[in-house]
Short mmCIF file of C-alpha atoms in Angstrom, two decimals:
data_model
loop_
_atom_site.label_atom_id
_atom_site.label_comp_id
_atom_site.label_asym_id
_atom_site.label_seq_id
_atom_site.Cartn_x
_atom_site.Cartn_y
_atom_site.Cartn_z
CA TRP T 1 -3.23 -0.82 5.07
CA ILE T 2 -1.39 -3.92 3.55
CA ARG T 3 -1.30 -5.76 6.87
CA ASN T 4 -4.87 -5.24 7.39
CA ASN T 5 -5.62 -6.42 3.76
CA ILE T 6 -3.73 -9.56 4.26
CA LEU T 7 -6.09 -10.40 7.18
CA TYR T 8 -8.81 -10.17 4.61
CA THR T 9 -7.49 -12.97 2.60
CA GLU T 10 -7.23 -16.70 3.63
CA PHE T 11 -4.21 -18.80 2.57
CA THR T 12 -2.31 -21.94 4.01
CA GLU T 13 0.88 -20.75 2.46
CA PRO T 14 2.07 -17.34 1.08
CA ALA T 15 1.83 -18.52 -2.36
CA LYS T 16 -2.02 -18.74 -1.88
CA ALA T 17 -2.72 -15.30 -0.76
CA ASP T 18 -5.27 -13.41 -2.72
CA LEU T 19 -3.18 -10.57 -4.46
CA GLU T 20 -6.53 -8.55 -5.51
CA ALA T 21 -7.39 -8.44 -1.75
CA MET T 22 -3.83 -7.56 -0.64
CA LEU T 23 -3.66 -4.58 -2.82
CA TYR T 24 -7.33 -3.31 -2.72
CA ASN T 25 -6.85 -0.51 -0.18
CA GLU T 26 -3.36 0.44 -1.56
CA SER T 27 -3.14 3.87 -3.34
CA GLY T 28 -0.44 2.52 -5.95
CA VAL T 29 3.07 3.42 -6.45
CA GLU T 30 2.95 6.39 -9.09
CA ASP T 31 0.86 8.69 -11.21
CA ILE T 32 -1.21 7.28 -14.15
CA SER T 33 -0.41 8.80 -17.57
CA GLU T 34 -2.84 9.87 -20.02
CA GLU T 35 -1.89 7.00 -22.41
CA GLU T 36 -2.61 4.49 -19.40
CA TYR T 37 -5.87 5.97 -18.74
CA ALA T 38 -6.91 5.69 -22.47
CA PHE T 39 -5.74 2.00 -22.14
CA LEU T 40 -7.79 1.35 -19.07
CA LYS T 41 -10.95 3.04 -20.63
CA ALA T 42 -10.64 1.04 -23.57
CA GLN T 43 -10.52 -1.97 -21.51
CA MET T 44 -13.33 -1.03 -18.77
CA GLY T 45 -15.24 1.85 -20.20
CA GLU T 46 -16.26 4.07 -17.04
CA LEU T 47 -13.37 4.32 -14.37
CA PHE T 48 -13.66 5.13 -10.70
CA ASP T 49 -10.85 4.72 -8.53
CA VAL T 50 -7.71 3.33 -10.19
CA SER T 51 -4.58 2.50 -8.66
CA LYS T 52 -1.36 1.39 -10.53
CA PHE T 53 1.06 -1.11 -9.09
CA THR T 54 4.44 -1.80 -11.13
CA THR T 55 5.72 -5.75 -11.07
CA ALA T 56 8.54 -4.27 -9.04
CA TYR T 57 6.26 -2.82 -6.28
CA ILE T 58 4.33 -6.18 -6.04
CA ASN T 59 7.45 -8.16 -5.86
CA GLU T 60 8.63 -5.70 -3.03
CA MET T 61 5.35 -6.01 -1.17
CA LEU T 62 5.22 -9.78 -1.57
CA GLN T 63 8.90 -10.15 -0.39
CA THR T 64 8.43 -7.86 2.65
CA TYR T 65 5.09 -9.37 3.86
CA LEU T 66 5.00 -12.99 2.57
CA GLY T 67 8.51 -13.79 1.77
CA ILE T 68 7.88 -14.66 -1.64
CA THR T 69 8.16 -13.12 -5.36
CA LEU T 70 5.44 -12.80 -7.87
CA GLU T 71 6.72 -15.47 -9.85
CA GLU T 72 6.49 -17.87 -6.73
CA SER T 73 2.88 -16.78 -5.85
CA GLU T 74 0.13 -18.67 -7.56
CA LYS T 75 -1.28 -15.32 -8.78
CA ILE T 76 -4.54 -15.70 -7.09
CA GLY T 77 -6.85 -12.59 -7.75
CA LEU T 78 -4.19 -11.08 -10.02
CA ASP T 79 -6.76 -11.97 -12.99
CA LYS T 80 -9.06 -9.28 -11.50
CA LEU T 81 -6.55 -6.52 -12.28
CA ILE T 82 -5.55 -5.26 -15.75
CA TYR T 83 -1.94 -5.81 -16.97
CA ASN T 84 -0.21 -3.26 -19.27
CA ALA T 85 3.01 -4.89 -20.60
CA GLU T 86 4.24 -1.53 -21.92
CA TYR T 87 4.48 -0.32 -18.44
CA ASP T 88 4.90 -3.54 -16.71
CA ALA T 89 2.12 -2.59 -14.31
CA TYR T 90 -1.24 -3.81 -12.94
CA TYR T 91 -4.16 -1.48 -12.59
CA LEU T 92 -7.03 -2.03 -9.63
CA VAL T 93 -10.01 -0.38 -10.64
CA ARG T 94 -12.61 -0.14 -7.64
CA SER T 95 -15.44 1.81 -6.22
CA ASP T 96 -15.38 0.92 -2.42
CA ALA T 97 -12.93 -0.16 0.16
CA LEU T 98 -12.25 -3.29 2.23
CA GLY T 99 -11.81 -3.05 5.82
CA VAL T 100 -11.01 -5.66 8.69
CA PHE T 101 -11.25 -5.04 12.36
CA VAL T 102 -9.91 -7.73 14.49
CA LYS T 103 -9.88 -8.75 18.17
CA VAL T 104 -6.90 -10.87 19.35
CA GLU T 105 -7.94 -13.67 21.78
CA GLU T 106 -4.46 -15.38 21.94
CA GLY T 107 -1.09 -15.14 20.95
CA TYR T 108 2.30 -16.90 21.64
CA GLU T 109 5.82 -17.09 19.97
CA SER T 110 7.62 -20.29 19.42
CA GLU T 111 11.39 -20.89 19.88
CA SER T 112 11.77 -20.68 16.11
CA GLY T 113 10.41 -16.97 16.17
CA VAL T 114 6.99 -17.69 14.78
CA VAL T 115 4.31 -15.85 16.19
CA THR T 116 0.73 -17.36 16.36
CA LEU T 117 -2.49 -15.15 16.84
CA ILE T 118 -6.00 -16.34 17.18
CA TYR T 119 -8.52 -13.67 16.50
CA ARG T 120 -12.02 -12.72 15.64
CA ARG T 121 -12.61 -10.67 12.25
CA ALA T 122 -15.40 -8.18 11.47
CA THR T 123 -16.04 -5.73 8.86
CA GLU T 124 -17.04 -3.03 11.27
CA PRO T 125 -15.28 -1.50 14.40
CA ILE T 126 -15.29 -4.29 17.26
CA SER T 127 -15.88 -1.63 19.58
CA ASN T 128 -19.47 -1.33 18.11
CA LEU T 129 -20.41 -4.78 18.95
CA THR T 130 -21.68 -6.40 22.14
CA GLU T 131 -19.58 -9.13 23.65
CA ALA T 132 -22.25 -11.60 22.49
CA GLN T 133 -21.88 -10.37 19.03
CA VAL T 134 -18.11 -10.37 19.07
CA GLN T 135 -18.43 -14.07 20.33
CA GLU T 136 -20.47 -15.05 17.17
CA LEU T 137 -17.69 -13.61 14.92
CA PRO T 138 -15.57 -16.21 13.07
CA ARG T 139 -12.03 -17.04 14.63
CA TYR T 140 -8.90 -17.07 12.49
CA LEU T 141 -5.60 -18.18 12.94
CA THR T 142 -2.42 -16.32 11.55
CA ALA T 143 1.21 -17.30 11.78
CA LEU T 144 3.92 -14.63 11.48
CA LEU T 145 7.62 -14.99 10.99
CA LYS T 146 9.82 -12.43 12.89
CA THR T 147 12.25 -10.72 10.46
CA GLU T 148 14.72 -7.95 10.63
CA ASP T 149 12.23 -5.56 9.34
CA GLY T 150 8.96 -6.58 11.14
CA TYR T 151 6.71 -9.87 10.35
CA GLN T 152 6.18 -11.96 7.41
CA PHE T 153 2.70 -13.66 7.04
CA LEU T 154 2.90 -17.46 6.82
CA LEU T 155 -0.60 -18.18 6.82
CA ASN T 156 -4.08 -16.85 7.70
CA GLN T 157 -7.30 -19.07 7.80
CA ALA T 158 -10.52 -19.47 9.46
CA ILE T 159 -10.65 -22.01 12.25
CA VAL T 160 -13.40 -24.75 11.75
CA GLU T 161 -15.01 -25.29 14.88
#
């Protein structure tokens, strides 16, 4: 889900990516203890679906997919998560899911290894749309840097036409 979530957020450089959007559909890294649930319930009241992300996990995710650390990020969206210093963990409480469906229209790779894709983005399966509806969808540009382990996102932004 993480790559899909990255396409849900717009940014002109990795540090400006929305961390809440990136983590939204992720299931977290470990079980939440009774003490943590009590902490969260005191903060939020009624809880729905909660995922736990340690700072180490967030750093690993950011390094893998954006080539940065949490400290190097602008921490956009992180204020929507609850931080517990005792566990050095962030908690995301949600009651729904995000989903992005894309149709890639163009793509090329530069000599430096940067892959550029132009795509249309929808919140429902594109196969459910007519071609006319697809053509009305907003267009986006994403740039990816090829690494040993896959790709890192450099930017993802709407194309203003």
